[in-house]
XYZ file of N, CA and C in Angstrom:
807
model
N 47.162 -104.377 36.756
C 47.121 -105.667 37.032
C 47.909 -105.321 38.532
N 48.383 -104.457 39.024
C 49.291 -104.527 40.162
C 47.865 -104.155 41.424
N 47.023 -103.309 40.613
C 45.475 -102.796 42.024
C 45.059 -104.219 42.556
N 45.244 -105.372 41.291
C 44.307 -106.714 41.825
C 45.515 -107.253 42.589
N 46.874 -107.089 42.180
C 47.624 -107.692 42.914
C 47.519 -107.210 44.324
N 47.198 -105.979 44.609
C 47.365 -105.047 46.217
C 46.127 -105.499 46.541
N 45.220 -106.060 45.593
C 44.058 -106.330 46.184
C 44.124 -107.835 47.129
N 45.132 -108.601 46.103
C 45.202 -109.923 46.896
C 46.200 -109.892 47.796
N 47.217 -108.646 47.654
C 48.205 -109.074 49.379
C 47.340 -108.732 50.087
N 46.190 -107.928 50.388
C 45.381 -107.035 51.684
C 45.081 -108.716 51.783
N 44.115 -109.245 51.134
C 43.637 -110.460 51.019
C 44.684 -111.610 51.952
N 45.798 -111.475 51.789
C 46.970 -112.558 52.307
C 46.655 -111.781 54.344
N 47.131 -110.544 53.867
C 47.609 -109.740 55.265
C 45.976 -109.962 56.505
N 45.639 -110.209 55.764
C 44.208 -110.502 56.468
C 43.885 -112.196 57.009
N 44.490 -113.101 56.135
C 44.547 -114.403 56.536
C 45.154 -114.439 57.249
N 46.490 -113.921 57.328
C 47.533 -114.091 58.482
C 46.669 -113.470 59.639
N 46.515 -112.901 59.610
C 45.897 -112.314 60.576
C 44.455 -112.887 61.072
N 43.547 -113.780 60.583
C 43.063 -114.521 61.026
C 43.730 -116.196 61.705
N 45.443 -116.342 61.601
C 46.221 -117.318 62.237
C 46.511 -116.727 63.302
N 46.475 -115.157 63.792
C 46.633 -114.720 65.369
C 48.045 -114.412 64.742
N 48.813 -113.819 64.125
C 50.002 -113.265 63.769
C 50.251 -112.075 62.786
N 50.449 -110.842 63.356
C 50.783 -109.976 62.935
C 51.974 -109.907 61.431
N 51.052 -110.056 60.204
C 51.992 -109.762 59.062
C 52.732 -108.771 59.233
N 54.398 -109.429 58.351
C 55.519 -108.223 58.159
C 55.508 -108.372 56.485
N 55.140 -106.483 56.434
C 55.278 -107.253 54.657
C 56.365 -105.927 54.211
N 57.092 -106.711 53.150
C 58.095 -105.678 52.667
C 57.263 -105.485 50.975
N 57.003 -104.521 50.795
C 57.365 -104.320 49.475
C 58.151 -103.987 48.068
N 58.335 -104.595 47.090
C 59.467 -104.580 46.039
C 60.669 -104.911 46.778
N 60.488 -106.348 47.266
C 61.703 -106.081 48.035
C 63.355 -107.216 47.318
N 62.849 -107.189 46.175
C 64.644 -107.496 45.858
C 64.280 -106.753 43.939
N 65.438 -105.538 44.318
C 65.604 -105.221 42.756
C 65.714 -105.691 41.744
N 66.438 -107.000 41.717
C 66.652 -107.800 40.722
C 65.559 -108.497 40.389
N 64.362 -108.583 41.481
C 63.043 -109.892 41.050
C 61.980 -108.520 40.930
N 61.978 -107.527 39.742
C 60.728 -106.148 39.764
C 59.163 -107.446 39.835
N 59.422 -108.597 39.152
C 57.938 -109.219 39.593
C 57.265 -109.483 40.994
N 58.530 -109.253 41.630
C 58.311 -109.562 43.135
C 57.478 -108.679 43.557
N 56.510 -108.551 43.862
C 55.468 -107.259 44.042
C 56.214 -106.816 46.408
N 56.042 -108.716 46.481
C 55.455 -108.176 48.409
C 56.559 -109.458 48.696
N 56.764 -109.469 50.076
C 57.537 -110.665 50.341
C 56.405 -110.349 51.856
N 55.718 -111.456 52.629
C 54.938 -111.651 53.696
C 55.369 -112.456 54.277
N 55.704 -112.257 55.978
C 56.209 -112.889 56.535
C 55.321 -113.005 57.835
N 55.290 -114.056 58.485
C 54.745 -114.044 59.929
C 55.449 -113.110 61.523
N 54.798 -112.280 61.427
C 55.368 -111.579 62.870
C 54.837 -111.673 64.115
N 54.709 -110.787 65.104
C 54.397 -111.280 66.279
C 53.128 -111.805 66.534
N 52.527 -112.932 66.927
C 51.708 -113.795 67.466
C 50.458 -112.510 68.253
N 49.377 -111.883 67.818
C 48.218 -110.903 68.325
C 47.145 -111.718 67.630
N 46.060 -112.120 68.740
C 44.904 -112.467 68.228
C 43.840 -111.467 67.545
N 43.405 -112.095 66.032
C 42.167 -110.944 65.573
C 41.735 -110.113 66.081
N 41.199 -108.849 65.947
C 40.536 -108.019 66.588
C 39.109 -108.652 66.415
N 37.793 -107.983 66.740
C 36.581 -108.598 66.450
C 36.072 -107.606 65.253
N 36.499 -107.089 64.999
C 36.638 -105.969 63.436
C 37.133 -106.743 62.287
N 38.609 -107.569 62.739
C 39.143 -108.593 61.687
C 38.572 -109.914 61.666
N 38.027 -110.061 62.760
C 37.201 -111.314 62.619
C 35.896 -111.211 61.644
N 35.106 -110.334 62.018
C 34.036 -110.077 60.890
C 34.143 -110.379 59.981
N 35.372 -109.276 59.467
C 35.865 -109.054 57.728
C 36.269 -110.431 56.988
N 36.831 -110.989 57.900
C 37.228 -112.250 57.140
C 36.288 -113.462 57.131
N 35.238 -112.862 58.328
C 33.539 -113.471 57.568
C 32.735 -113.403 56.729
N 33.395 -111.807 56.346
C 32.841 -111.298 54.846
C 33.299 -112.028 53.367
N 34.484 -112.053 53.583
C 35.182 -112.595 52.739
C 34.230 -113.781 51.791
N 33.426 -114.715 51.967
C 33.223 -115.228 51.057
C 32.157 -114.785 49.937
N 31.088 -114.136 50.700
C 30.008 -113.086 50.215
C 30.555 -111.750 49.624
N 31.593 -111.411 49.967
C 32.025 -110.107 49.343
C 32.301 -110.158 47.344
N 30.985 -109.681 47.001
C 30.994 -109.352 45.442
C 31.212 -108.881 44.727
N 31.888 -108.416 43.379
C 31.707 -107.014 43.088
C 30.331 -107.218 42.330
N 29.486 -105.615 42.767
C 28.049 -106.102 42.348
C 27.336 -105.083 41.070
N 27.194 -106.196 40.481
C 26.646 -105.514 38.500
C 25.444 -105.508 38.459
N 24.454 -106.298 39.473
C 23.098 -105.908 39.459
C 22.897 -104.921 40.442
N 20.739 -105.549 40.727
C 20.292 -103.729 41.184
C 20.508 -103.608 42.457
N 20.573 -102.500 43.388
C 21.085 -102.593 45.109
C 19.160 -102.232 45.755
N 19.397 -102.667 46.760
C 18.359 -102.883 47.553
C 17.887 -101.221 48.183
N 17.171 -100.995 48.357
C 15.951 -99.744 48.226
C 16.771 -99.255 49.783
N 17.204 -97.885 50.432
C 17.762 -97.741 51.694
C 19.183 -97.326 51.794
N 19.572 -96.029 52.611
C 20.764 -95.722 52.864
C 22.112 -95.998 53.427
N 23.421 -96.344 53.352
C 24.595 -96.463 53.686
C 24.091 -96.920 55.185
N 24.516 -98.135 56.092
C 24.440 -97.378 57.721
C 25.203 -96.234 58.126
N 24.377 -95.761 59.479
C 25.553 -94.506 59.576
C 26.746 -95.017 59.727
N 27.782 -94.234 59.094
C 29.163 -94.222 59.882
C 29.498 -94.881 58.854
N 28.986 -95.672 58.207
C 29.931 -96.777 57.165
C 30.950 -95.914 56.171
N 30.450 -95.020 55.634
C 31.100 -94.655 54.793
C 31.995 -93.466 55.173
N 32.615 -92.261 56.645
C 33.159 -92.402 56.775
C 34.521 -93.052 57.371
N 34.137 -94.520 57.997
C 34.756 -95.782 57.664
C 35.728 -96.017 56.971
N 34.741 -96.081 55.459
C 35.574 -96.765 54.497
C 36.901 -95.569 53.724
N 36.455 -94.899 54.344
C 37.455 -93.706 54.423
C 38.943 -93.246 54.876
N 38.450 -93.770 56.267
C 39.715 -94.144 56.957
C 40.114 -95.365 56.754
N 39.506 -96.543 55.867
C 40.037 -97.837 55.391
C 41.175 -97.149 54.118
N 40.919 -96.047 53.737
C 41.787 -96.278 52.338
C 42.666 -94.835 53.422
N 42.477 -94.154 53.689
C 43.720 -93.201 54.307
C 45.228 -94.304 54.662
N 44.564 -95.470 55.327
C 45.727 -96.474 56.567
C 46.291 -96.961 55.908
N 45.557 -97.158 54.257
C 46.533 -98.094 52.902
C 47.051 -96.951 52.544
N 47.049 -95.566 52.643
C 47.754 -94.910 52.122
C 47.192 -94.159 50.717
N 45.971 -94.399 51.063
C 45.083 -93.796 49.484
C 44.244 -92.918 50.022
N 43.161 -92.539 48.940
C 42.203 -91.271 49.790
C 40.666 -91.797 49.071
N 39.007 -91.803 49.691
C 37.980 -92.220 48.586
C 37.698 -91.041 49.392
N 37.436 -90.244 47.555
C 36.892 -89.164 47.389
C 35.201 -89.065 47.478
N 34.495 -88.497 48.019
C 32.742 -88.923 47.456
C 32.571 -87.961 46.222
N 31.701 -88.363 44.905
C 31.683 -87.238 44.389
C 29.957 -87.070 44.092
N 29.338 -86.128 44.634
C 28.107 -85.745 44.803
C 27.689 -84.549 44.181
N 26.541 -84.054 44.666
C 26.400 -82.755 44.088
C 25.644 -82.090 42.730
N 25.073 -81.733 42.841
C 24.491 -81.263 41.257
C 25.421 -81.441 39.991
N 26.623 -80.700 40.108
C 27.572 -81.017 39.268
C 28.895 -81.660 38.852
N 28.983 -82.591 39.797
C 30.324 -83.045 40.107
C 30.053 -84.764 39.356
N 28.816 -85.162 40.174
C 28.187 -86.285 39.355
C 27.968 -86.271 38.176
N 27.371 -85.516 37.428
C 27.578 -85.056 35.860
C 28.456 -85.492 35.386
N 28.974 -84.814 35.954
C 30.719 -84.675 34.873
C 31.146 -86.300 34.831
N 31.112 -86.405 35.862
C 31.892 -88.027 36.418
C 30.856 -88.889 35.253
N 29.443 -89.142 35.071
C 28.826 -89.970 34.671
C 29.563 -89.522 33.325
N 29.585 -88.442 32.999
C 29.298 -88.118 31.091
C 30.745 -89.044 30.766
N 31.745 -88.608 31.313
C 33.337 -89.290 30.928
C 33.138 -91.162 31.134
N 32.054 -91.484 31.869
C 32.523 -93.201 32.369
C 31.492 -92.976 30.921
N 30.250 -92.463 30.294
C 29.424 -92.520 29.600
C 30.577 -92.665 28.449
N 31.721 -91.443 27.892
C 32.013 -91.791 27.126
C 33.453 -92.911 26.846
N 33.798 -93.695 27.616
C 34.517 -94.600 27.660
C 34.139 -95.242 27.352
N 32.731 -95.898 27.540
C 32.099 -97.002 26.848
C 31.762 -97.182 25.465
N 31.467 -95.618 25.253
C 31.113 -95.190 23.573
C 32.624 -95.721 23.228
N 34.129 -95.217 23.217
C 34.906 -95.606 22.336
C 35.027 -96.993 22.637
N 35.133 -97.548 23.989
C 36.273 -99.217 23.916
C 34.355 -99.952 23.475
N 33.447 -99.339 23.547
C 32.526 -100.326 22.931
C 33.023 -100.765 21.195
N 33.656 -99.361 20.485
C 33.948 -99.563 18.770
C 35.791 -99.986 19.124
N 36.494 -100.412 20.305
C 37.515 -101.134 19.590
C 37.920 -102.276 20.394
N 38.612 -103.588 18.869
C 38.379 -104.517 18.916
C 39.400 -104.829 19.979
N 40.380 -104.712 20.291
C 41.141 -104.848 21.276
C 40.293 -105.434 22.682
N 39.441 -104.444 22.949
C 38.868 -104.382 24.149
C 38.032 -105.361 24.275
N 36.809 -105.194 23.107
C 36.067 -106.119 22.695
C 36.196 -107.829 22.682
N 37.746 -108.341 22.514
C 37.910 -109.100 22.247
C 38.675 -109.639 23.912
N 38.940 -108.710 24.530
C 39.789 -108.880 25.885
C 38.045 -109.422 26.463
N 37.353 -108.849 26.757
C 36.106 -109.379 27.328
C 35.861 -110.195 26.463
N 35.756 -110.612 25.668
C 35.038 -112.061 25.308
C 35.625 -113.237 25.527
N 36.886 -112.629 25.889
C 37.987 -113.710 26.615
C 37.356 -114.157 28.154
N 37.723 -113.230 28.815
C 37.177 -112.649 29.723
C 35.981 -113.317 30.835
N 35.227 -113.119 29.495
C 33.475 -113.214 30.332
C 33.021 -114.917 29.496
N 32.171 -115.569 30.591
C 32.228 -116.870 30.396
C 30.896 -117.432 30.449
N 30.250 -118.288 30.119
C 29.150 -118.522 29.298
C 28.114 -119.373 30.453
N 27.156 -119.435 30.457
C 26.617 -120.292 31.351
C 26.876 -121.542 31.223
N 27.088 -122.648 32.545
C 27.784 -124.108 31.829
C 28.996 -123.899 32.220
N 29.995 -123.063 32.001
C 31.222 -122.317 31.852
C 31.620 -123.786 32.925
N 33.130 -124.204 32.748
C 33.519 -124.809 34.215
C 35.149 -124.328 34.781
N 35.073 -122.653 33.845
C 36.353 -122.019 34.081
C 36.436 -121.332 35.082
N 37.276 -121.754 35.976
C 37.322 -121.368 37.606
C 37.693 -119.461 37.420
N 38.144 -118.516 36.796
C 38.375 -117.552 36.362
C 37.415 -116.730 35.717
N 37.711 -115.788 35.666
C 36.913 -114.455 34.639
C 35.485 -114.673 35.178
N 34.252 -113.819 34.258
C 32.707 -113.486 35.140
C 32.042 -114.277 34.301
N 31.446 -115.134 35.001
C 30.433 -116.129 34.630
C 29.235 -115.551 34.315
N 28.650 -115.932 33.556
C 27.507 -115.127 33.045
C 26.383 -114.892 33.743
N 26.362 -115.432 34.820
C 25.375 -115.554 36.819
C 25.524 -113.506 37.262
N 27.331 -113.400 36.725
C 27.092 -112.004 37.167
C 27.281 -111.178 36.477
N 26.403 -111.313 35.417
C 26.231 -110.021 34.631
C 25.220 -109.744 33.422
N 24.461 -108.575 33.047
C 23.537 -108.454 32.732
C 23.407 -108.623 31.370
N 22.471 -108.211 30.519
C 22.581 -108.607 28.977
C 22.540 -106.984 28.585
N 22.284 -106.094 29.477
C 22.142 -104.547 29.037
C 23.297 -104.345 30.124
N 23.883 -103.196 28.964
C 24.538 -102.622 29.628
C 24.081 -101.099 30.243
N 23.066 -100.880 29.673
C 22.709 -99.177 30.118
C 22.597 -99.193 31.937
N 22.859 -97.984 31.959
C 22.925 -97.398 32.887
C 21.229 -97.361 33.637
N 21.406 -97.545 34.613
C 19.389 -97.264 35.723
C 20.170 -96.325 36.236
N 18.862 -95.570 37.166
C 18.622 -94.170 37.554
C 20.282 -93.858 38.133
N 20.623 -92.664 38.353
C 22.075 -92.353 38.873
C 23.368 -93.480 38.968
N 23.352 -94.062 38.031
C 24.496 -95.619 38.006
C 25.263 -95.003 36.745
N 26.387 -95.258 37.111
C 27.161 -95.230 36.083
C 27.178 -96.261 35.006
N 27.839 -95.556 33.799
C 27.006 -96.993 32.554
C 28.390 -98.014 33.104
N 27.665 -99.010 32.638
C 28.936 -100.125 33.646
C 29.241 -101.107 32.414
N 30.418 -101.682 32.143
C 31.450 -102.685 31.276
C 30.309 -103.148 30.860
N 30.308 -103.354 29.529
C 29.857 -104.270 28.952
C 30.164 -105.488 29.078
N 29.663 -106.764 29.280
C 30.304 -107.774 29.109
C 29.194 -108.782 28.113
N 28.624 -108.699 28.191
C 27.470 -109.131 27.589
C 27.612 -109.028 25.423
N 27.892 -107.917 25.065
C 28.239 -107.915 23.796
C 27.304 -107.925 22.676
N 26.279 -107.534 22.633
C 24.903 -108.847 22.281
C 24.817 -109.938 22.438
N 25.084 -110.301 23.051
C 25.057 -112.198 22.446
C 24.587 -112.718 23.357
N 23.231 -111.949 24.236
C 22.228 -112.085 25.331
C 22.312 -113.786 25.848
N 23.634 -113.861 26.528
C 23.733 -114.505 27.327
C 24.114 -114.142 28.812
N 24.185 -113.022 29.232
C 24.144 -112.641 30.573
C 22.795 -113.036 31.260
N 22.689 -113.657 32.626
C 21.943 -114.104 33.380
C 21.308 -113.092 34.416
N 22.433 -111.769 34.757
C 21.790 -111.103 35.785
C 21.274 -110.579 35.715
N 19.865 -109.881 36.431
C 18.944 -109.206 36.471
C 19.793 -107.487 36.085
N 19.147 -106.860 35.070
C 19.845 -105.818 35.314
C 18.855 -104.600 36.618
N 19.599 -103.696 36.362
C 19.067 -102.411 37.760
C 18.014 -101.899 37.290
N 17.114 -101.375 35.948
C 15.972 -101.503 35.336
C 15.579 -99.806 36.073
N 14.719 -99.291 35.239
C 14.583 -97.732 35.149
C 14.075 -97.645 36.481
N 13.049 -98.654 37.060
C 12.534 -97.997 38.203
C 13.481 -98.083 39.822
N 14.624 -98.941 39.611
C 15.656 -99.620 40.663
C 16.201 -98.454 41.612
N 16.312 -98.581 42.692
C 16.943 -97.224 43.162
C 18.388 -96.830 42.917
N 18.296 -95.866 43.314
C 19.957 -95.557 42.663
C 21.615 -95.346 43.872
N 22.425 -95.971 42.951
C 23.228 -96.469 44.402
C 23.067 -95.108 45.411
N 23.336 -95.330 46.649
C 23.345 -94.139 47.720
C 24.914 -93.530 48.057
N 26.003 -93.773 46.960
C 26.982 -93.022 47.558
C 27.715 -93.471 45.916
N 28.888 -92.670 45.470
C 29.673 -92.996 44.349
C 31.055 -91.891 45.065
N 32.015 -93.144 44.415
C 32.970 -92.459 44.987
C 34.492 -92.591 44.005
N 35.358 -92.044 44.147
C 36.823 -92.145 43.712
C 37.847 -92.094 44.299
N 38.254 -93.553 44.347
C 39.509 -93.900 45.077
C 40.850 -93.228 44.603
N 41.791 -92.522 45.418
C 42.994 -92.342 44.106
C 44.570 -91.993 45.402
N 45.469 -92.147 44.679
C 46.155 -91.951 45.160
C 47.212 -90.854 45.266
N 48.493 -90.365 46.031
C 48.858 -88.720 45.552
C 49.635 -89.466 44.381
N 50.620 -90.690 43.867
C 51.391 -90.738 43.252
C 50.901 -91.658 42.273
N 51.632 -91.960 41.443
C 51.151 -92.482 39.950
C 52.496 -93.923 40.156
N 53.101 -94.409 40.609
C 54.157 -95.106 40.695
C 53.212 -96.515 41.070
N 54.318 -97.848 41.062
C 54.139 -99.032 40.952
C 53.546 -99.048 42.161
N 54.274 -98.377 43.383
C 54.127 -98.612 44.634
C 53.165 -98.152 45.276
N 52.280 -96.956 44.174
C 51.065 -96.499 44.299
C 49.245 -97.174 44.216
N 50.055 -97.760 42.930
C 48.940 -99.143 42.719
C 48.647 -99.734 43.487
N 50.147 -100.722 44.068
C 50.026 -101.290 45.057
C 49.083 -101.623 46.686
N 49.555 -99.518 46.729
C 48.608 -99.392 48.060
C 47.013 -99.014 47.484
N 47.023 -98.763 46.330
C 45.584 -98.503 45.941
C 45.017 -99.940 46.020
N 45.052 -100.874 45.786
C 44.590 -102.569 45.910
C 44.120 -102.996 47.042
N 45.799 -102.230 47.931
C 45.374 -103.145 49.414
C 43.732 -101.955 49.605
N 43.565 -100.899 49.962
C 42.903 -99.999 50.088
C 41.523 -100.132 49.267
N 41.568 -100.897 48.509
C 40.460 -101.164 47.498
C 39.400 -102.478 48.395
N 40.806 -103.338 48.571
C 40.020 -104.848 49.245
C 39.765 -103.968 50.472
N 40.386 -103.874 51.140
C 39.707 -103.578 52.955
C 38.738 -102.792 52.746
N 38.296 -101.698 51.726
C 37.168 -101.078 52.274
C 36.191 -101.583 51.372
N 36.358 -102.765 50.441
C 35.104 -103.487 50.290
C 34.572 -104.289 51.058
N 35.986 -105.062 51.895
C 36.045 -105.635 53.007
C 34.851 -105.701 53.920
N 35.042 -104.406 54.349
C 34.709 -103.764 55.339
C 32.836 -103.008 55.210
N 32.689 -102.854 54.065
C 31.063 -102.982 53.618
C 30.982 -104.172 53.661
N 30.953 -105.257 52.526
C 30.835 -106.105 52.587
C 30.184 -106.605 53.899
N 30.753 -106.614 55.696
C 30.753 -106.816 56.701
C 29.031 -106.098 57.090
N 28.968 -105.201 56.559
C 27.679 -104.384 56.494
C 26.373 -104.547 55.412
N 26.366 -106.125 54.526
C 25.209 -106.500 53.672
C 25.645 -105.179 52.793
N 27.111 -104.195 52.446
C 27.068 -103.237 51.399
C 28.175 -103.587 50.494
N 27.822 -103.598 49.021
C 28.591 -103.368 48.006
C 28.959 -103.047 47.137
N 29.975 -102.540 46.267
C 30.692 -101.862 45.207
C 30.108 -102.604 43.871
N 29.918 -101.237 42.762
C 29.711 -101.659 41.388
C 31.143 -101.020 40.930
N 32.420 -102.229 40.450
C 33.846 -100.759 40.578
C 33.827 -100.849 38.632
N 34.216 -99.338 38.701
C 34.081 -98.785 36.896
C 35.345 -98.777 36.395
N 35.942 -98.965 35.869
C 37.798 -98.668 35.691
C 37.728 -98.757 34.474
N 37.001 -98.760 33.768
C 37.295 -98.485 32.081
C 36.971 -96.753 31.369
N 36.683 -96.147 32.406
C 37.206 -94.483 32.060
C 38.560 -94.324 32.536
N 39.023 -95.280 33.335
C 40.579 -94.800 33.622
C 41.758 -95.462 32.680
N 40.883 -96.543 32.243
C 41.737 -96.522 31.464
C 41.975 -96.270 29.469
N 41.134 -94.838 29.231
C 41.243 -94.386 28.544
C 42.178 -93.004 29.064
N 43.581 -93.059 28.688
C 44.281 -91.962 29.613
C 44.113 -90.510 29.243
N 43.318 -90.074 28.587
C 42.652 -89.188 28.271
C 41.503 -88.287 29.190
N 40.500 -89.754 29.389
C 39.382 -89.221 30.088
C 39.991 -89.596 31.778
N 40.800 -90.144 31.760
C 41.290 -90.186 33.290
C 41.763 -89.173 33.953
N 42.193 -88.335 32.438
C 43.055 -86.904 33.144
C 42.340 -86.379 33.276
N 41.063 -86.169 32.243
C 39.501 -84.922 32.360
C 38.713 -85.326 33.862
N 38.691 -86.645 34.173
C 37.776 -87.205 35.495
C 39.016 -86.333 36.702
N 40.013 -86.394 37.017
C 40.827 -85.604 37.500
C 40.922 -84.164 37.990
N 40.663 -83.808 36.230
C 40.793 -82.082 35.936
C 39.058 -81.283 36.410
N 38.284 -82.154 36.036
C 37.015 -81.516 36.029
C 36.077 -81.399 37.363
N 36.795 -83.332 38.011
C 35.836 -82.815 39.076
C 37.014 -82.404 40.260
N 38.440 -81.949 40.431
C 39.490 -80.838 41.068
C 39.677 -82.121 42.173
N 40.419 -83.371 41.210
C 40.517 -84.585 42.936
C 41.617 -84.549 43.219
N 42.026 -84.435 44.482
C 42.855 -84.355 44.860
C 44.257 -85.750 44.693
N 44.309 -85.862 43.583
C 45.100 -87.328 43.721
C 45.184 -87.722 42.184
N 45.283 -88.785 42.617
C 45.498 -89.889 40.323
C 44.184 -90.289 40.877
N 43.575 -90.784 40.071
C 41.767 -91.556 40.383
C 42.565 -93.033 39.497
N 42.529 -93.795 40.307
C 42.334 -95.572 40.660
C 41.658 -96.735 40.426
N 40.140 -95.694 41.061
C 38.935 -96.646 40.580
C 38.122 -95.551 40.689
N 36.608 -96.357 40.359
C 35.438 -95.907 40.712
C 34.558 -96.795 41.411
N 33.774 -96.318 42.403
C 32.674 -96.899 42.717
C 31.635 -96.745 43.239
N 30.295 -97.356 43.343
C 29.264 -96.841 43.686
C 28.803 -97.876 44.526
N 28.364 -97.420 45.785
C 28.143 -97.874 47.122
C 26.440 -98.520 46.981
N 26.308 -99.756 47.490
C 24.352 -99.589 47.677
C 24.453 -101.303 48.756
N 23.325 -101.607 49.558
C 22.865 -102.138 50.100
C 22.192 -103.497 48.864
N 22.437 -104.679 49.730
C 22.043 -106.163 49.102
C 21.602 -106.869 49.529
N 21.212 -108.141 49.534
C 21.337 -109.121 50.718
C 21.417 -110.495 50.005
N 21.303 -110.226 48.452
C 22.139 -111.448 47.800
C 23.220 -111.558 47.463
N 24.076 -112.906 47.170
C 25.515 -113.159 46.905
C 25.136 -114.403 45.864
N 26.015 -113.698 44.652
C 25.944 -115.562 43.965
C 27.891 -115.537 44.101
N 27.816 -117.102 43.868
C 29.501 -117.111 44.403
C 29.923 -116.860 43.196
N 30.999 -116.608 42.937
C 31.968 -116.765 41.394
C 33.045 -117.556 42.007
N 32.909 -118.406 40.580
C 33.998 -119.564 41.253
C 35.738 -118.482 40.792
N 36.563 -119.571 42.045
C 38.076 -119.188 41.925
C 38.667 -120.502 41.682
N 40.143 -119.618 41.121
C 41.195 -120.895 41.067
C 41.417 -121.551 42.741
N 41.766 -122.662 41.862
C 41.779 -123.417 43.759
C 43.712 -122.610 43.805
N 44.153 -122.815 45.167
C 44.807 -122.497 45.803
C 46.199 -123.023 44.706
N 46.478 -124.316 44.736
C 47.431 -124.844 43.419
C 47.923 -124.514 42.720
N 46.425 -123.646 42.109
C 46.980 -123.583 40.504
C 47.170 -121.803 40.389
N 46.776 -121.509 41.906
C 47.539 -119.853 42.053
C 48.339 -119.833 42.668
N 49.377 -120.867 42.940
C 50.708 -120.848 43.314
C 51.845 -121.041 42.104
N 52.545 -120.216 42.558
C 54.041 -120.202 41.199
C 54.934 -121.123 41.540
């Protein structure tokens, strides 16, 4: 959850820039309140840059992409830019490619899918978090955002199965003829503390918003990292220079389905 909180924190920082101020951020500011992960205040008045304005404009259509990607490579220079985003936030985005690294990663992600498919706790959590068509819930993953089939397409990592055999998913699956994602990467941090998880979340949202400015989106794969042994194997077998916090596959897409979000009052404590 701290990675998600880190992502929300970057979103707040970006919103402050949209108001024309520099955010002043203090992580874990009160030892007596361990659940208080950050204090954000308005700093110096500085107008948002053109790039920050583009990122703000991309927030409404930024989404986790579980469907098919469009044909075509990533825009020139985008991937190095995303790697720079990660470094700026204290993380590393390591690209996984070549004839040996990707198959190793794909096999470990498939192993995680098989392990979690028979885990009743995981299945119950997915059932609670997935939403049927017509649901008015303002959180969770709606049926329009996941396919019925959990089988990977060509070059696709095995996705999380939100349908669980219910045949309720409304999203078109990538299919065997769909183009593979142009890039696969792992988001890493040097350490594995609560602060590192917050940095990972901020890096994740920063690079996802940057990618969305070019209508490039990512499918996110955390299931293999939820199994400690598989997470360790991903780090060692791929010789990664840090602790893996998120697996991502990037591709172009020109469609976006809005996902319901909680209202602002419901999100405030």
